[in-house]
């Protein structure tokens, strides 16, 4: 089954064709990050306008590239015709979470394609879809039950995954997400946006224990997170004589310690057979390394290029959670709580 996945929840315009949830036929991405770099954060209106500009060329390219990987390719068949003929469904991020202006662009285009091509339309929940990036690598795939940590700009959640479509929230951030904390600290230190990669870069080769920082909620006994207090602690230290690199490295270590500790604790409690790490912050090498080193059960982490937003994990999620809806019943829903209930597999 070939599914076109469309992702426009934030500043990336992404489209991908995935076969049977695991084989990537194409993965195309345009980003408005250069505009947001100037302001040190995302301006929703600019992100939405750039989505409108990019969406058709990005989908067109994703279809064209996918066609070339198959035996159905003919240079006389335009990519739109190929899509109409050889795709089985269209999937799109409807929310959970996302910026409304950006989401609307992908959702309305996906609805139009579903209508004119007469194909099933599968609404995808962004934060759940992130974890399907691990199904886009070579097998083996995670055994269930699995503990999933999704860490991104829009979410920091721990989930118990008993199977495809069978998710239970077990913890979440009470304030900022881990990605937001990286972005805000980076801005404070005068580093570029997005903050995660910038912090990781200057933290390299610098000791992470030179500044003592709190590990919020580490011993709270539940699976929730909190990063706003850590942010305040870092801002206080930033006024001292410590170097930017030392601050970045100690901050990164504090975040990684808390994320890894709570993930391992939850895996033990729920007798998980595997751990999945997903979301933009999963690109962080220190986090990947520490989780792998400290876990006694197999850890699955997507390749770095599939950690941040893309259309491929949307298509893969759609394959494993096939829950098509009539196009006129699907709408953009920026609500962060949209996750399990409404669009769960039926
Ligand atoms: O998943 P994503 O692309 O978008 C959302 O769904 O939010 O994640 C973006 C977030 C940003 O906050 C960015 O700073 C963070 O992921 N990020 C990283 C790294 N790469 C991206 N954080 C830490 N280390 C990285 N290498
Ligand atoms: Zn994301």
CSV table of N, CA and C in Angstrom, one decimal, residues 47-210:
chain,number,residue,atom,x,y,z
A,47,UNK,N,5.1,31.6,8.9
A,47,UNK,CA,5.2,30.1,8.7
A,47,UNK,C,4.0,29.7,7.8
A,48,UNK,N,2.8,30.2,8.0
A,48,UNK,CA,1.6,29.9,7.3
A,48,UNK,C,1.8,30.3,5.8
A,49,UNK,N,2.3,31.6,5.6
A,49,UNK,CA,2.4,32.1,4.3
A,49,UNK,C,3.4,31.3,3.5
A,50,UNK,N,4.5,30.8,4.1
A,50,UNK,CA,5.5,30.0,3.4
A,50,UNK,C,4.9,28.6,3.1
A,51,UNK,N,4.1,28.1,4.0
A,51,UNK,CA,3.4,26.8,3.7
A,51,UNK,C,2.6,26.9,2.4
A,52,UNK,N,1.9,28.0,2.2
A,52,UNK,CA,1.1,28.2,1.0
A,52,UNK,C,2.0,28.2,-0.2
A,53,UNK,N,3.1,28.9,-0.1
A,53,UNK,CA,4.0,29.0,-1.2
A,53,UNK,C,4.6,27.6,-1.6
A,54,UNK,N,4.9,26.8,-0.6
A,54,UNK,CA,5.7,25.6,-0.8
A,54,UNK,C,4.9,24.3,-1.1
A,55,UNK,N,3.6,24.3,-0.6
A,55,UNK,CA,2.9,23.0,-0.6
A,55,UNK,C,2.8,22.3,-1.9
A,56,UNK,N,2.4,23.0,-3.0
A,56,UNK,CA,2.2,22.3,-4.3
A,56,UNK,C,3.5,21.8,-4.8
A,57,UNK,N,4.6,22.7,-4.9
A,57,UNK,CA,5.9,22.2,-5.4
A,57,UNK,C,6.4,21.0,-4.6
A,58,UNK,N,6.2,21.0,-3.3
A,58,UNK,CA,6.8,19.9,-2.4
A,58,UNK,C,6.0,18.6,-2.7
A,59,UNK,N,4.7,18.7,-2.8
A,59,UNK,CA,4.0,17.5,-3.1
A,59,UNK,C,4.3,17.0,-4.5
A,60,UNK,N,4.4,17.9,-5.4
A,60,UNK,CA,4.7,17.5,-6.8
A,60,UNK,C,6.0,16.8,-6.9
A,61,UNK,N,7.0,17.3,-6.2
A,61,UNK,CA,8.3,16.7,-6.2
A,61,UNK,C,8.3,15.3,-5.5
A,62,UNK,N,7.6,15.2,-4.4
A,62,UNK,CA,7.5,13.9,-3.7
A,62,UNK,C,6.8,12.9,-4.5
A,63,UNK,N,5.8,13.2,-5.3
A,63,UNK,CA,5.2,12.3,-6.2
A,63,UNK,C,6.1,11.9,-7.3
A,64,UNK,N,6.8,12.9,-7.9
A,64,UNK,CA,7.7,12.6,-9.0
A,64,UNK,C,8.8,11.7,-8.6
A,65,UNK,N,9.4,12.0,-7.4
A,65,UNK,CA,10.6,11.1,-7.0
A,65,UNK,C,10.1,9.7,-6.6
A,66,UNK,N,8.9,9.6,-6.0
A,66,UNK,CA,8.4,8.3,-5.7
A,66,UNK,C,8.1,7.5,-6.9
A,67,UNK,N,7.5,8.1,-7.9
A,67,UNK,CA,7.2,7.4,-9.2
A,67,UNK,C,8.5,6.7,-9.7
A,68,UNK,N,9.6,7.5,-9.7
A,68,UNK,CA,10.8,7.0,-10.3
A,68,UNK,C,11.4,5.7,-9.6
A,69,UNK,N,11.0,5.5,-8.4
A,69,UNK,CA,11.5,4.3,-7.7
A,69,UNK,C,10.7,3.1,-8.0
A,70,UNK,N,9.6,3.2,-8.7
A,70,UNK,CA,8.7,2.1,-9.0
A,70,UNK,C,8.7,1.6,-10.4
A,71,UNK,N,8.2,0.4,-10.7
A,71,UNK,CA,8.1,-0.1,-12.0
A,71,UNK,C,7.0,0.6,-12.8
A,72,UNK,N,6.2,1.4,-12.1
A,72,UNK,CA,5.1,2.1,-12.7
A,72,UNK,C,5.5,3.4,-13.4
A,73,UNK,N,6.8,3.7,-13.3
A,73,UNK,CA,7.2,5.0,-13.8
A,73,UNK,C,7.2,5.1,-15.3
A,74,UNK,N,6.7,6.2,-15.8
A,74,UNK,CA,6.9,6.5,-17.2
A,74,UNK,C,7.1,8.0,-17.4
A,75,UNK,N,8.0,8.4,-18.2
A,75,UNK,CA,8.3,9.8,-18.2
A,75,UNK,C,7.2,10.6,-18.9
A,76,UNK,N,6.3,9.9,-19.5
A,76,UNK,CA,5.1,10.6,-20.1
A,76,UNK,C,4.0,10.8,-19.1
A,77,UNK,N,4.1,10.2,-17.9
A,77,UNK,CA,3.0,10.4,-16.9
A,77,UNK,C,3.4,11.5,-15.9
A,78,UNK,N,2.6,12.6,-16.0
A,78,UNK,CA,3.0,13.6,-15.0
A,78,UNK,C,2.8,13.1,-13.6
A,79,UNK,N,3.5,13.7,-12.6
A,79,UNK,CA,3.5,13.2,-11.3
A,79,UNK,C,2.1,13.2,-10.7
A,80,UNK,N,1.3,14.2,-11.0
A,80,UNK,CA,-0.1,14.2,-10.4
A,80,UNK,C,-0.9,13.0,-10.9
A,81,UNK,N,-0.7,12.7,-12.2
A,81,UNK,CA,-1.4,11.5,-12.8
A,81,UNK,C,-0.9,10.2,-12.1
A,82,UNK,N,0.4,10.2,-11.9
A,82,UNK,CA,0.9,9.0,-11.2
A,82,UNK,C,0.3,8.8,-9.9
A,83,UNK,N,0.2,9.9,-9.1
A,83,UNK,CA,-0.4,9.9,-7.8
A,83,UNK,C,-1.8,9.4,-7.9
A,84,UNK,N,-2.6,9.9,-8.8
A,84,UNK,CA,-4.0,9.5,-8.9
A,84,UNK,C,-4.1,8.0,-9.2
A,85,UNK,N,-3.2,7.5,-10.0
A,85,UNK,CA,-3.3,6.1,-10.5
A,85,UNK,C,-2.7,5.1,-9.5
A,86,UNK,N,-1.6,5.5,-8.8
A,86,UNK,CA,-0.8,4.5,-8.1
A,86,UNK,C,-0.8,4.7,-6.6
A,87,UNK,N,-1.4,5.7,-6.1
A,87,UNK,CA,-1.4,5.9,-4.6
A,87,UNK,C,-2.7,5.2,-4.1
A,88,UNK,N,-2.6,4.7,-2.8
A,88,UNK,CA,-3.8,4.1,-2.2
A,88,UNK,C,-4.5,5.0,-1.2
A,89,UNK,N,-3.8,6.0,-0.7
A,89,UNK,CA,-4.4,6.9,0.3
A,89,UNK,C,-3.6,8.1,0.5
A,90,UNK,N,-4.2,9.1,1.1
A,90,UNK,CA,-3.5,10.4,1.5
A,90,UNK,C,-3.7,10.6,3.0
A,91,UNK,N,-2.5,10.9,3.6
A,91,UNK,CA,-2.5,11.1,5.1
A,91,UNK,C,-2.0,12.5,5.4
A,92,UNK,N,-2.6,13.1,6.4
A,92,UNK,CA,-2.2,14.5,6.7
A,92,UNK,C,-2.2,14.8,8.2
A,93,UNK,N,-1.3,15.6,8.7
A,93,UNK,CA,-1.3,16.0,10.1
A,93,UNK,C,-2.5,16.9,10.3
A,94,UNK,N,-3.4,16.6,11.2
A,94,UNK,CA,-4.5,17.5,11.5
A,94,UNK,C,-4.3,18.3,12.8
A,95,UNK,N,-3.3,17.8,13.6
A,95,UNK,CA,-3.0,18.6,14.8
A,95,UNK,C,-2.3,17.7,15.8
A,96,UNK,N,-2.3,18.1,17.1
A,96,UNK,CA,-1.8,17.3,18.1
A,96,UNK,C,-0.3,17.4,18.2
A,97,UNK,N,0.4,18.6,18.3
A,97,UNK,CA,-0.2,19.9,18.2
A,97,UNK,C,0.2,20.5,16.8
A,98,UNK,N,-0.1,21.8,16.7
A,98,UNK,CA,0.3,22.5,15.4
A,98,UNK,C,-0.2,23.9,15.5
A,99,UNK,N,0.3,24.7,14.5
A,99,UNK,CA,-0.1,26.1,14.4
A,99,UNK,C,-1.3,26.1,13.4
A,100,UNK,N,-2.4,26.8,13.8
A,100,UNK,CA,-3.6,26.7,13.0
A,100,UNK,C,-3.4,27.1,11.5
A,101,UNK,N,-2.7,28.2,11.3
A,101,UNK,CA,-2.5,28.7,9.9
A,101,UNK,C,-1.7,27.7,9.1
A,102,UNK,N,-0.7,27.1,9.7
A,102,UNK,CA,0.1,26.1,9.0
A,102,UNK,C,-0.6,24.8,8.7
A,103,UNK,N,-1.3,24.4,9.8
A,103,UNK,CA,-2.1,23.1,9.6
A,103,UNK,C,-3.1,23.2,8.5
A,104,UNK,N,-3.8,24.3,8.5
A,104,UNK,CA,-4.9,24.5,7.5
A,104,UNK,C,-4.4,24.3,6.1
A,105,UNK,N,-3.2,24.7,5.8
A,105,UNK,CA,-2.7,24.6,4.4
A,105,UNK,C,-2.6,23.1,4.0
A,106,UNK,N,-2.0,22.3,4.9
A,106,UNK,CA,-1.8,20.8,4.5
A,106,UNK,C,-3.2,20.1,4.5
A,107,UNK,N,-4.0,20.5,5.5
A,107,UNK,CA,-5.3,19.8,5.7
A,107,UNK,C,-6.2,20.1,4.4
A,108,UNK,N,-6.2,21.3,4.0
A,108,UNK,CA,-7.1,21.6,2.9
A,108,UNK,C,-6.6,21.0,1.6
A,109,UNK,N,-5.3,21.0,1.4
A,109,UNK,CA,-4.7,20.4,0.2
A,109,UNK,C,-5.0,18.9,0.2
A,110,UNK,N,-4.8,18.3,1.4
A,110,UNK,CA,-5.0,16.8,1.5
A,110,UNK,C,-6.5,16.5,1.2
A,111,UNK,N,-7.4,17.3,1.7
A,111,UNK,CA,-8.8,17.1,1.5
A,111,UNK,C,-9.1,17.2,0.0
A,112,UNK,N,-8.6,18.2,-0.6
A,112,UNK,CA,-8.8,18.4,-2.0
A,112,UNK,C,-8.3,17.1,-2.8
A,113,UNK,N,-7.1,16.7,-2.5
A,113,UNK,CA,-6.5,15.5,-3.2
A,113,UNK,C,-7.4,14.3,-3.0
A,114,UNK,N,-7.8,14.1,-1.8
A,114,UNK,CA,-8.7,12.9,-1.5
A,114,UNK,C,-10.0,13.0,-2.3
A,115,UNK,N,-10.5,14.2,-2.4
A,115,UNK,CA,-11.8,14.4,-3.1
A,115,UNK,C,-11.6,14.1,-4.6
A,116,UNK,N,-10.6,14.8,-5.2
A,116,UNK,CA,-10.5,14.7,-6.7
A,116,UNK,C,-9.9,13.4,-7.1
A,117,UNK,N,-9.1,12.8,-6.3
A,117,UNK,CA,-8.5,11.4,-6.6
A,117,UNK,C,-9.4,10.3,-6.2
A,118,UNK,N,-10.4,10.6,-5.3
A,118,UNK,CA,-11.3,9.6,-4.8
A,118,UNK,C,-10.5,8.6,-4.0
A,119,UNK,N,-9.7,9.1,-3.0
A,119,UNK,CA,-8.8,8.2,-2.2
A,119,UNK,C,-9.2,8.4,-0.7
A,120,UNK,N,-9.0,7.3,0.1
A,120,UNK,CA,-9.2,7.5,1.5
A,120,UNK,C,-8.3,8.6,2.1
A,121,UNK,N,-8.8,9.3,3.0
A,121,UNK,CA,-8.0,10.4,3.7
A,121,UNK,C,-7.8,10.0,5.2
A,122,UNK,N,-6.6,10.0,5.6
A,122,UNK,CA,-6.3,9.5,7.0
A,122,UNK,C,-5.7,10.7,7.8
A,123,UNK,N,-6.5,11.1,8.8
A,123,UNK,CA,-6.0,12.2,9.7
A,123,UNK,C,-5.0,11.7,10.6
A,124,UNK,N,-3.8,12.4,10.7
A,124,UNK,CA,-2.7,11.9,11.6
A,124,UNK,C,-2.5,12.8,12.7
A,125,UNK,N,-2.2,12.2,13.9
A,125,UNK,CA,-1.9,13.0,15.1
A,125,UNK,C,-0.4,13.2,15.2
A,126,UNK,N,0.1,14.4,15.1
A,126,UNK,CA,1.5,14.7,15.0
A,126,UNK,C,2.4,14.0,16.0
A,127,UNK,N,2.1,14.2,17.3
A,127,UNK,CA,3.0,13.6,18.3
A,127,UNK,C,3.0,12.1,18.3
A,128,UNK,N,1.9,11.5,17.9
A,128,UNK,CA,2.0,10.0,17.8
A,128,UNK,C,2.7,9.6,16.6
A,129,UNK,N,2.5,10.4,15.5
A,129,UNK,CA,3.2,10.0,14.2
A,129,UNK,C,4.7,10.0,14.3
A,130,UNK,N,5.2,11.0,15.1
A,130,UNK,CA,6.7,11.1,15.3
A,130,UNK,C,7.4,9.7,15.5
A,131,UNK,N,6.8,8.9,16.4
A,131,UNK,CA,7.4,7.7,16.8
A,131,UNK,C,7.5,6.7,15.6
A,132,UNK,N,6.7,6.9,14.6
A,132,UNK,CA,6.7,5.9,13.5
A,132,UNK,C,8.0,6.1,12.6
A,133,UNK,N,8.8,7.1,12.9
A,133,UNK,CA,10.0,7.3,12.2
A,133,UNK,C,10.9,6.0,12.4
A,134,UNK,N,10.7,5.3,13.5
A,134,UNK,CA,11.5,4.1,13.8
A,134,UNK,C,11.1,3.0,12.9
A,135,UNK,N,9.9,3.0,12.3
A,135,UNK,CA,9.5,2.0,11.4
A,135,UNK,C,10.0,2.2,10.0
A,136,UNK,N,10.7,3.4,9.8
A,136,UNK,CA,11.2,3.7,8.5
A,136,UNK,C,12.7,3.3,8.3
A,137,UNK,N,13.2,2.7,9.4
A,137,UNK,CA,14.6,2.1,9.3
A,137,UNK,C,14.4,0.6,9.0
A,138,UNK,N,15.6,0.0,8.9
A,138,UNK,CA,15.6,-1.5,8.7
A,138,UNK,C,15.0,-2.2,9.9
A,139,UNK,N,14.4,-3.4,9.8
A,139,UNK,CA,14.0,-4.1,11.0
A,139,UNK,C,15.3,-4.6,11.7
A,140,UNK,N,15.2,-5.0,13.0
A,140,UNK,CA,13.9,-5.3,13.8
A,140,UNK,C,13.2,-4.0,14.2
A,141,UNK,N,11.9,-4.1,14.5
A,141,UNK,CA,11.1,-3.0,15.0
A,141,UNK,C,10.8,-3.3,16.5
A,142,UNK,N,10.3,-2.3,17.2
A,142,UNK,CA,10.1,-2.4,18.6
A,142,UNK,C,9.1,-3.5,19.0
A,143,UNK,N,9.5,-4.3,20.0
A,143,UNK,CA,8.5,-5.2,20.6
A,143,UNK,C,7.6,-4.5,21.6
A,144,UNK,N,6.4,-5.0,21.7
A,144,UNK,CA,5.4,-4.3,22.7
A,144,UNK,C,5.3,-5.2,23.9
A,145,UNK,N,5.0,-4.6,25.1
A,145,UNK,CA,4.7,-3.1,25.2
A,145,UNK,C,6.1,-2.3,25.2
A,146,UNK,N,5.9,-1.1,24.7
A,146,UNK,CA,7.1,-0.2,24.5
A,146,UNK,C,6.8,1.1,25.2
A,147,UNK,N,7.9,1.6,25.8
A,147,UNK,CA,7.8,3.0,26.4
A,147,UNK,C,8.3,3.9,25.3
A,148,UNK,N,7.5,4.9,25.0
A,148,UNK,CA,7.8,5.9,24.0
A,148,UNK,C,8.0,7.3,24.6
A,149,UNK,N,9.2,7.9,24.4
A,149,UNK,CA,9.4,9.2,24.8
A,149,UNK,C,9.5,10.1,23.6
A,150,UNK,N,8.5,11.0,23.5
A,150,UNK,CA,8.5,12.0,22.3
A,150,UNK,C,8.9,13.3,22.9
A,151,UNK,N,10.0,13.8,22.4
A,151,UNK,CA,10.5,15.1,22.8
A,151,UNK,C,10.8,16.0,21.7
A,152,UNK,N,10.0,17.1,21.7
A,152,UNK,CA,10.1,18.0,20.6
A,152,UNK,C,9.8,19.4,21.0
A,153,UNK,N,9.6,20.3,20.0
A,153,UNK,CA,9.3,21.7,20.3
A,153,UNK,C,7.9,21.8,20.8
A,154,UNK,N,7.0,20.9,20.4
A,154,UNK,CA,5.6,21.0,20.7
A,154,UNK,C,5.2,20.0,21.8
A,155,UNK,N,6.0,19.0,22.2
A,155,UNK,CA,5.6,18.0,23.1
A,155,UNK,C,6.8,17.3,23.8
A,156,UNK,N,6.5,17.0,25.1
A,156,UNK,CA,7.4,16.1,25.9
A,156,UNK,C,6.5,15.2,26.6
A,157,UNK,N,6.4,14.0,26.1
A,157,UNK,CA,5.4,13.0,26.6
A,157,UNK,C,6.0,11.6,26.7
A,158,UNK,N,5.6,10.9,27.8
A,158,UNK,CA,5.9,9.5,27.9
A,158,UNK,C,4.6,8.7,27.6
A,159,UNK,N,4.7,7.7,26.7
A,159,UNK,CA,3.5,7.0,26.4
A,159,UNK,C,3.8,5.5,26.6
A,160,UNK,N,2.8,4.8,27.0
A,160,UNK,CA,2.9,3.3,26.9
A,160,UNK,C,2.2,2.8,25.7
A,161,UNK,N,3.0,2.2,24.8
A,161,UNK,CA,2.4,1.7,23.5
A,161,UNK,C,2.3,0.2,23.6
A,162,UNK,N,1.0,-0.3,23.6
A,162,UNK,CA,0.8,-1.7,23.7
A,162,UNK,C,0.7,-2.4,22.4
A,163,UNK,N,0.6,-1.6,21.4
A,163,UNK,CA,0.5,-2.0,20.0
A,163,UNK,C,0.1,-0.8,19.1
A,164,UNK,N,0.0,-1.1,17.8
A,164,UNK,CA,-0.4,0.0,16.9
A,164,UNK,C,-1.8,0.5,17.3
A,165,UNK,N,-2.0,1.8,17.5
A,165,UNK,CA,-3.3,2.3,17.8
A,165,UNK,C,-3.7,2.1,19.3
A,166,UNK,N,-2.8,1.5,20.1
A,166,UNK,CA,-3.1,1.3,21.5
A,166,UNK,C,-2.1,2.0,22.4
A,167,UNK,N,-2.4,3.3,22.6
A,167,UNK,CA,-1.5,4.2,23.3
A,167,UNK,C,-2.1,4.7,24.7
A,168,UNK,N,-1.2,4.8,25.7
A,168,UNK,CA,-1.7,5.4,26.9
A,168,UNK,C,-0.7,6.4,27.4
A,169,UNK,N,-1.2,7.6,27.7
A,169,UNK,CA,-0.3,8.7,28.2
A,169,UNK,C,0.1,8.4,29.6
A,170,UNK,N,1.4,8.4,29.9
A,170,UNK,CA,1.7,8.1,31.3
A,170,UNK,C,2.4,9.3,32.0
A,171,UNK,N,2.8,10.3,31.2
A,171,UNK,CA,3.5,11.5,31.7
A,171,UNK,C,3.7,12.5,30.7
A,172,UNK,N,3.8,13.8,31.1
A,172,UNK,CA,3.9,14.9,30.2
A,172,UNK,C,4.6,16.0,30.8
A,173,UNK,N,5.0,17.1,30.1
A,173,UNK,CA,5.6,18.2,30.7
A,173,UNK,C,4.5,19.1,31.4
A,174,UNK,N,4.8,19.6,32.5
A,174,UNK,CA,3.8,20.5,33.2
A,174,UNK,C,3.9,21.9,32.7
A,175,UNK,N,5.0,22.2,32.0
A,175,UNK,CA,5.2,23.6,31.5
A,175,UNK,C,5.8,23.6,30.2
A,176,UNK,N,7.1,24.0,30.1
A,176,UNK,CA,7.7,24.0,28.7
A,176,UNK,C,8.1,22.6,28.2
A,177,UNK,N,8.2,22.5,26.9
A,177,UNK,CA,8.7,21.2,26.4
A,177,UNK,C,10.2,21.3,26.4
A,178,UNK,N,10.8,20.1,26.2
A,178,UNK,CA,12.3,20.0,26.2
A,178,UNK,C,12.8,20.9,25.0
A,179,UNK,N,12.2,20.8,23.9
A,179,UNK,CA,12.6,21.5,22.7
A,179,UNK,C,12.5,23.0,23.0
A,180,UNK,N,11.4,23.5,23.6
A,180,UNK,CA,11.3,24.9,23.9
A,180,UNK,C,12.4,25.4,24.8
A,181,UNK,N,12.7,24.5,25.8
A,181,UNK,CA,13.8,24.9,26.7
A,181,UNK,C,15.1,25.1,26.0
A,182,UNK,N,15.4,24.1,25.1
A,182,UNK,CA,16.6,24.3,24.2
A,182,UNK,C,16.6,25.6,23.4
A,183,UNK,N,15.4,25.8,22.8
A,183,UNK,CA,15.3,27.0,22.0
A,183,UNK,C,15.5,28.3,22.8
A,184,UNK,N,14.8,28.3,24.0
A,184,UNK,CA,14.9,29.6,24.8
A,184,UNK,C,16.3,29.8,25.4
A,185,UNK,N,16.9,28.8,25.8
A,185,UNK,CA,18.3,28.9,26.4
A,185,UNK,C,19.2,29.4,25.3
A,186,UNK,N,19.1,28.8,24.1
A,186,UNK,CA,19.9,29.2,23.0
A,186,UNK,C,19.8,30.6,22.7
A,187,UNK,N,18.5,31.1,22.7
A,187,UNK,CA,18.3,32.5,22.3
A,187,UNK,C,18.9,33.4,23.4
A,188,UNK,N,18.8,33.0,24.6
A,188,UNK,CA,19.4,33.7,25.7
A,188,UNK,C,21.0,33.8,25.6
A,189,UNK,N,21.5,32.7,25.1
A,189,UNK,CA,23.0,32.7,25.0
A,189,UNK,C,23.4,33.3,23.6
A,190,UNK,N,22.5,33.8,22.9
A,190,UNK,CA,22.8,34.4,21.6
A,190,UNK,C,23.2,33.4,20.5
A,191,UNK,N,22.6,32.2,20.6
A,191,UNK,CA,22.9,31.2,19.6
A,191,UNK,C,21.8,31.2,18.6
A,192,UNK,N,22.0,30.4,17.5
A,192,UNK,CA,21.0,30.5,16.4
A,192,UNK,C,19.7,29.7,16.7
A,193,UNK,N,18.7,29.9,15.9
A,193,UNK,CA,17.4,29.1,16.0
A,193,UNK,C,17.4,28.1,14.9
A,194,UNK,N,17.0,26.8,15.1
A,194,UNK,CA,16.5,26.3,16.4
A,194,UNK,C,17.6,26.0,17.3
A,195,UNK,N,17.3,26.1,18.6
A,195,UNK,CA,18.3,26.1,19.6
A,195,UNK,C,19.0,24.8,19.9
A,196,UNK,N,18.2,23.7,19.7
A,196,UNK,CA,18.8,22.3,20.0
A,196,UNK,C,20.1,22.0,19.3
A,197,UNK,N,20.1,22.1,18.0
A,197,UNK,CA,21.4,21.8,17.3
A,197,UNK,C,22.5,22.8,17.7
A,198,UNK,N,22.1,24.1,18.0
A,198,UNK,CA,23.1,25.1,18.3
A,198,UNK,C,23.8,24.8,19.7
A,199,UNK,N,22.9,24.4,20.6
A,199,UNK,CA,23.4,24.1,22.0
A,199,UNK,C,24.3,22.8,21.9
A,200,UNK,N,23.8,21.8,21.1
A,200,UNK,CA,24.6,20.6,21.0
A,200,UNK,C,26.0,20.9,20.4
A,201,UNK,N,26.0,21.7,19.5
A,201,UNK,CA,27.3,22.0,18.8
A,201,UNK,C,28.3,22.7,19.8
A,202,UNK,N,27.9,23.7,20.5
A,202,UNK,CA,28.9,24.4,21.3
A,202,UNK,C,29.2,23.6,22.6
A,203,UNK,N,28.3,22.6,22.9
A,203,UNK,CA,28.5,21.8,24.1
A,203,UNK,C,29.5,20.7,23.9
A,204,UNK,N,29.7,20.4,22.6
A,204,UNK,CA,30.7,19.3,22.2
A,204,UNK,C,32.0,19.6,22.9
A,205,UNK,N,32.6,18.5,23.4
A,205,UNK,CA,34.0,18.5,23.9
A,205,UNK,C,34.1,19.5,25.1
A,206,UNK,N,33.0,19.8,25.8
A,206,UNK,CA,33.1,20.6,27.0
A,206,UNK,C,32.5,19.8,28.1
A,207,UNK,N,33.2,19.8,29.3
A,207,UNK,CA,32.7,19.1,30.4
A,207,UNK,C,31.3,19.5,30.8
A,208,UNK,N,30.4,18.5,31.2
A,208,UNK,CA,29.0,18.9,31.5
A,208,UNK,C,28.8,19.0,32.9
A,209,UNK,N,29.8,18.9,33.8
A,209,UNK,CA,29.5,18.9,35.2
A,209,UNK,C,30.2,20.1,35.9
A,210,UNK,N,30.5,21.2,35.1
A,210,UNK,CA,31.2,22.3,35.8
A,210,UNK,C,30.2,23.3,36.4
